[in-house]
PDB file of C-alpha atoms in Angstrom:
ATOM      1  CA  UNK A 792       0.000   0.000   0.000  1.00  0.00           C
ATOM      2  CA  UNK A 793       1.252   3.319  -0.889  1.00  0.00           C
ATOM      3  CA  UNK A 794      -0.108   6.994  -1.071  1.00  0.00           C
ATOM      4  CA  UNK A 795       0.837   9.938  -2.842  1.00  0.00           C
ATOM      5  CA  UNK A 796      -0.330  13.649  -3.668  1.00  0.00           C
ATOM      6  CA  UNK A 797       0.256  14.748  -7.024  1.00  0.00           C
ATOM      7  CA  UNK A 798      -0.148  18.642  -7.466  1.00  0.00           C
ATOM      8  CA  UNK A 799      -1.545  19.968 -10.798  1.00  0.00           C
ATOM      9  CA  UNK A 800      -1.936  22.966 -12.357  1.00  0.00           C
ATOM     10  CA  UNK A 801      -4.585  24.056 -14.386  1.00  0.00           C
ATOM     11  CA  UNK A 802      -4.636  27.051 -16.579  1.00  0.00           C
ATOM     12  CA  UNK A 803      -8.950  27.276 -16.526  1.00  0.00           C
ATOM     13  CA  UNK A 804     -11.237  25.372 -17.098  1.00  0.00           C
ATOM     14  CA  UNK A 805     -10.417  22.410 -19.147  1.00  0.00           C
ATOM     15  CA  UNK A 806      -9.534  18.728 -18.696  1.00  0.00           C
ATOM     16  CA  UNK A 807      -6.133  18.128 -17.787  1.00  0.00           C
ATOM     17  CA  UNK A 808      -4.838  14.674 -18.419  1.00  0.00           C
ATOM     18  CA  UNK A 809      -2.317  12.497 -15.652  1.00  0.00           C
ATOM     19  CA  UNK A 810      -2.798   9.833 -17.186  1.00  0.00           C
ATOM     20  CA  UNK A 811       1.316   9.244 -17.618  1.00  0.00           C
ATOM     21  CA  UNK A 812       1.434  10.488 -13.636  1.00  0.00           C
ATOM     22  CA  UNK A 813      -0.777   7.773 -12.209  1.00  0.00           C
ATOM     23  CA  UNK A 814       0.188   5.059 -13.933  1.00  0.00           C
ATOM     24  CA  UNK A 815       3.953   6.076 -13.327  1.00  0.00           C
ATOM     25  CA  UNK A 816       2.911   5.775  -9.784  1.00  0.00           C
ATOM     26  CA  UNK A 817       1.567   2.441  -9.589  1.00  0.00           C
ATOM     27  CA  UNK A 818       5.138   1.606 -11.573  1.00  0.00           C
ATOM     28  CA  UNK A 819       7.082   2.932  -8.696  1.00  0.00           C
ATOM     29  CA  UNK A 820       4.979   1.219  -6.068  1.00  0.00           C
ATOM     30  CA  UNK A 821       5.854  -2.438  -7.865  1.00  0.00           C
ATOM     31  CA  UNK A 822       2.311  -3.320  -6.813  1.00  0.00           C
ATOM     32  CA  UNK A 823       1.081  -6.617  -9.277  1.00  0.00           C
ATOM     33  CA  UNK A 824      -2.462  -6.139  -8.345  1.00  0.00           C
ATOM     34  CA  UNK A 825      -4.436  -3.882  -6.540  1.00  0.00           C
ATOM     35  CA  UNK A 826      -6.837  -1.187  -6.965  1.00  0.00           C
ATOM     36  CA  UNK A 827      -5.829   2.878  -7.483  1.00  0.00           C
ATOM     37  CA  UNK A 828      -8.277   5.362  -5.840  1.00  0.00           C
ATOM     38  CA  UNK A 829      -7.622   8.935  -7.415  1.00  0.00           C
ATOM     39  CA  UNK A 830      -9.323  11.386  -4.748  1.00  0.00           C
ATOM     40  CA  UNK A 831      -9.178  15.161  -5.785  1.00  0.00           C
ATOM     41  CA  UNK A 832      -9.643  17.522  -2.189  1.00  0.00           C
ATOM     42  CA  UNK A 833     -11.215  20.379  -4.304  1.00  0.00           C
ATOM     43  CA  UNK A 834     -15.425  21.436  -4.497  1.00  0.00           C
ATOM     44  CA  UNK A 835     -15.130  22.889  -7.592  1.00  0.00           C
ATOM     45  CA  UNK A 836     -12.981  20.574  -9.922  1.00  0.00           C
ATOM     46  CA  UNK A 837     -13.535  16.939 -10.742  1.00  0.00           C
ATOM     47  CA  UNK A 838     -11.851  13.695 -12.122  1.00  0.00           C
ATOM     48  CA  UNK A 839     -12.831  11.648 -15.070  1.00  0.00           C
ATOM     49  CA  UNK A 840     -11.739   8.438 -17.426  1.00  0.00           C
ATOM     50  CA  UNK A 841     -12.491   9.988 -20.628  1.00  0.00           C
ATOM     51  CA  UNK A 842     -11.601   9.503 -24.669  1.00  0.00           C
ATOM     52  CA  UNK A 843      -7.512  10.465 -24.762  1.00  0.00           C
ATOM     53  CA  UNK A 844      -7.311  10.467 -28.476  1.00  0.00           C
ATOM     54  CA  UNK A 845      -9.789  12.602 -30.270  1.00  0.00           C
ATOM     55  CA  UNK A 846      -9.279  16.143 -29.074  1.00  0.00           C
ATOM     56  CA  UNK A 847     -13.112  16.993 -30.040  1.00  0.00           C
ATOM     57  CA  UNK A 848     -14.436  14.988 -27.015  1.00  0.00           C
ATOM     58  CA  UNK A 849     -12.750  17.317 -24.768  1.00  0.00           C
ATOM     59  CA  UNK A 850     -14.103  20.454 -26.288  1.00  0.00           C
ATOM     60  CA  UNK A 851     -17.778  18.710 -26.964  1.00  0.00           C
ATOM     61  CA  UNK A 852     -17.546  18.071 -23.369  1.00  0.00           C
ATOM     62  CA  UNK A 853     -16.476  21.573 -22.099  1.00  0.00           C
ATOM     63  CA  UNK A 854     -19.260  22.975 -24.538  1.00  0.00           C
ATOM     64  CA  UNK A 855     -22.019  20.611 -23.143  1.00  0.00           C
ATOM     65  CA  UNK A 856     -21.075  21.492 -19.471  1.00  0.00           C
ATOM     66  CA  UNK A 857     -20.941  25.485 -20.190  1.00  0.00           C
ATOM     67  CA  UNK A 858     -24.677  24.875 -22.016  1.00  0.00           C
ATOM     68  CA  UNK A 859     -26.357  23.145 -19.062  1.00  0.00           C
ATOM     69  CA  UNK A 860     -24.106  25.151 -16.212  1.00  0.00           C
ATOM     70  CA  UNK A 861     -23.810  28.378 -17.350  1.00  0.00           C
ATOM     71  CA  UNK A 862     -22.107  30.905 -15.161  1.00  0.00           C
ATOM     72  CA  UNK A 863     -23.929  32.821 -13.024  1.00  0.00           C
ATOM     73  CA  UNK A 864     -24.066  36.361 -14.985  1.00  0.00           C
ATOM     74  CA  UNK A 865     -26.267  34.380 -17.484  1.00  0.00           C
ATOM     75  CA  UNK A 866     -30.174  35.385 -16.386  1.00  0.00           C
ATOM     76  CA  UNK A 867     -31.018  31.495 -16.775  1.00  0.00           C
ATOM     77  CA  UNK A 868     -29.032  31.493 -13.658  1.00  0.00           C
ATOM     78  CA  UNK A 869     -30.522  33.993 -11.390  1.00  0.00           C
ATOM     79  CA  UNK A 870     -31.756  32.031  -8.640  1.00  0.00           C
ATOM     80  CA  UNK A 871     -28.630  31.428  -7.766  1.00  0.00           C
ATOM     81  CA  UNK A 872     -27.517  32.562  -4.531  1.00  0.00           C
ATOM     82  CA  UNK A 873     -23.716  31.730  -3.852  1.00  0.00           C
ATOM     83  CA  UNK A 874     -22.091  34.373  -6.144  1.00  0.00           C
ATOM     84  CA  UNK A 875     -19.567  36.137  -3.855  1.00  0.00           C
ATOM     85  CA  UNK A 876     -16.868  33.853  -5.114  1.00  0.00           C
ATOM     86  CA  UNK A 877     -17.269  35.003  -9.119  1.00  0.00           C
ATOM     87  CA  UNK A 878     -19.594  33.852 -11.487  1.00  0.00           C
ATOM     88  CA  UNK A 879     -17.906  30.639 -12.321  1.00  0.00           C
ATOM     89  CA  UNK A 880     -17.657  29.996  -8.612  1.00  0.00           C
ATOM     90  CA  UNK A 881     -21.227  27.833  -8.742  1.00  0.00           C
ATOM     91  CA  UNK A 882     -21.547  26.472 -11.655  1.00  0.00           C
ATOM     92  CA  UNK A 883     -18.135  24.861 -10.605  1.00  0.00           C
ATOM     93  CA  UNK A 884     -19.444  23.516  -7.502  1.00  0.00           C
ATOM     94  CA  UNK A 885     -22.778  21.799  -9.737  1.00  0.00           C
ATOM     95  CA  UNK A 886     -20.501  20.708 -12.384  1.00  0.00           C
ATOM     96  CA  UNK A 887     -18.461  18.859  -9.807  1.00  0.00           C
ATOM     97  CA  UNK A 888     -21.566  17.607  -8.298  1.00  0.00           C
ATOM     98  CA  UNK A 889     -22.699  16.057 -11.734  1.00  0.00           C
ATOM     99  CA  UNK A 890     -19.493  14.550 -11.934  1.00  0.00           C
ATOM    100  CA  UNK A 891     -16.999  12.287 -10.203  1.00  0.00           C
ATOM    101  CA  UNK A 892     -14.373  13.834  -7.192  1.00  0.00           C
ATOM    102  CA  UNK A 893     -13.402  10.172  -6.975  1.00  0.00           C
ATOM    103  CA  UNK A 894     -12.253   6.879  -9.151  1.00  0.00           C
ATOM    104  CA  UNK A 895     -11.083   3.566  -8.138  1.00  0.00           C
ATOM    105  CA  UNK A 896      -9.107   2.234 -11.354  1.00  0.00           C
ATOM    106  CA  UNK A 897      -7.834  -1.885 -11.308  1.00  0.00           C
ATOM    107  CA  UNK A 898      -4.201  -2.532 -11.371  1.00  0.00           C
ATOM    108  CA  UNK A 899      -3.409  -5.682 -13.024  1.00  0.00           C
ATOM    109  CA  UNK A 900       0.460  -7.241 -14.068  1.00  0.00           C
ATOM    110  CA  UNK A 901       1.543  -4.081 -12.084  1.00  0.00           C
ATOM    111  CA  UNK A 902      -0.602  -2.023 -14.787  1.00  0.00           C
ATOM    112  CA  UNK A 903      -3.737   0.546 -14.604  1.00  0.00           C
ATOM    113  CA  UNK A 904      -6.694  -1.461 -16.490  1.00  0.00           C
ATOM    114  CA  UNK A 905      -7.682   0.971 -18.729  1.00  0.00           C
ATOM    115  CA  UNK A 906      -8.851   0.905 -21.930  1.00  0.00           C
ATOM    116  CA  UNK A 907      -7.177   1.441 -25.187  1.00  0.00           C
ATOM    117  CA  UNK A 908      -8.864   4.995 -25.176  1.00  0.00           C
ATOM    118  CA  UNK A 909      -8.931   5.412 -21.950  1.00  0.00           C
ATOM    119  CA  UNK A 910      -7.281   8.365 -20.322  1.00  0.00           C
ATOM    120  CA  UNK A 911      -7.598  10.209 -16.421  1.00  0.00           C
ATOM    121  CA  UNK A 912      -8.325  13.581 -16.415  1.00  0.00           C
ATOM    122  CA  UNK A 913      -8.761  16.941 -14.103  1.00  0.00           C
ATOM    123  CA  UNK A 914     -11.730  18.489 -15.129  1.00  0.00           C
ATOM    124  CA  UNK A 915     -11.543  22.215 -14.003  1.00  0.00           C
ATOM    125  CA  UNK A 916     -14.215  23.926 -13.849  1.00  0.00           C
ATOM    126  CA  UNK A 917     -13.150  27.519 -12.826  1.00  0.00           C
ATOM    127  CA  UNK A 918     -11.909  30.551 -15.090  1.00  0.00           C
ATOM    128  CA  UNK A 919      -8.793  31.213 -13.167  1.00  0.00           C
ATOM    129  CA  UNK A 920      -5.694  29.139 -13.354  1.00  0.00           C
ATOM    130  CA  UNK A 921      -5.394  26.579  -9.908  1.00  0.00           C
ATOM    131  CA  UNK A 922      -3.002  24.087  -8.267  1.00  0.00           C
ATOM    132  CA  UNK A 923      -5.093  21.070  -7.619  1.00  0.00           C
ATOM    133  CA  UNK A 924      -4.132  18.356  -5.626  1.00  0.00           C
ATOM    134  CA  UNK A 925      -5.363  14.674  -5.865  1.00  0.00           C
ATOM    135  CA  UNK A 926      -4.073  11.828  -3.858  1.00  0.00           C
ATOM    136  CA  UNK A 927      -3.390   8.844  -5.417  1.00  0.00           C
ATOM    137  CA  UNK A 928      -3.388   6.075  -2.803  1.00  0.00           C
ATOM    138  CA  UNK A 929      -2.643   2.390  -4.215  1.00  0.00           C
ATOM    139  CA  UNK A 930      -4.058  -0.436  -2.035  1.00  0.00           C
ATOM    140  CA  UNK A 931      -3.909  -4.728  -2.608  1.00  0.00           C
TER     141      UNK A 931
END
């Protein structure tokens, strides 16, 4: 069993692949089987196993998530309450909400058992640039 925080900065919204980072990780470890848990300690940023080889299915995704959350200057968002923070502030916390802060990801032949597609990603959701931190904690 080992545990690590990996820091990672973002430069706005987007998804932010560490893909390389976690599976690098398990590597060190030497760990043949097991199970990775990716936690991120952040409300308004999430983690996801997404497409890593089209670059469209990250921009589809960041344009589907801006259409149902818009940010809180837009008037479908006026009953909104928690804008003190900026007007990406909420729609950040929802979009994590609708997503995932957490993953558990098989390790096999001392390997993650992703797909051929398959990559991890940060998914920021606010306008300014952030260092997020996710532990990666490897268990058998």
């Amino acid at each position: 069993m080992s545990q690590k925080i990996l820091s990672i900065s973002s430069r706005g919204q987007g998804l932010y692949e560490f893909t390389r980072n976690a599976a690098a990780f398990v590597k060190a470890d030497g760990m043949q089987e097991g199970l990775l848990t990716l936690f991120v300690r952040h409300t308004s940023c999430s983690l996801l196993i997404q497409e890593n080889a089209d670059p469209d299915v990250k921009h589809d995704l960041l344009q589907f998530f801006a259409r149902i959350v818009p940010p809180t200057n837009d008037p479908s968002m006026a009953w909104v309450s928690h804008t003190m923070e900026g007007p990406d502030d909420m729609p950040a916390h929802i979009k994590s909400a609708l997503t995932q802060v957490s993953l558990g990801i098989p390790v096999a032949d001392g390997k993650l058992l992703l797909g051929t597609w398959q990559g991890i990603y940060l998914f920021e959701h606010r306008n300014q640039p952030h260092v997020r931190q996710i532990v990666m904690h490897l268990s058998g």
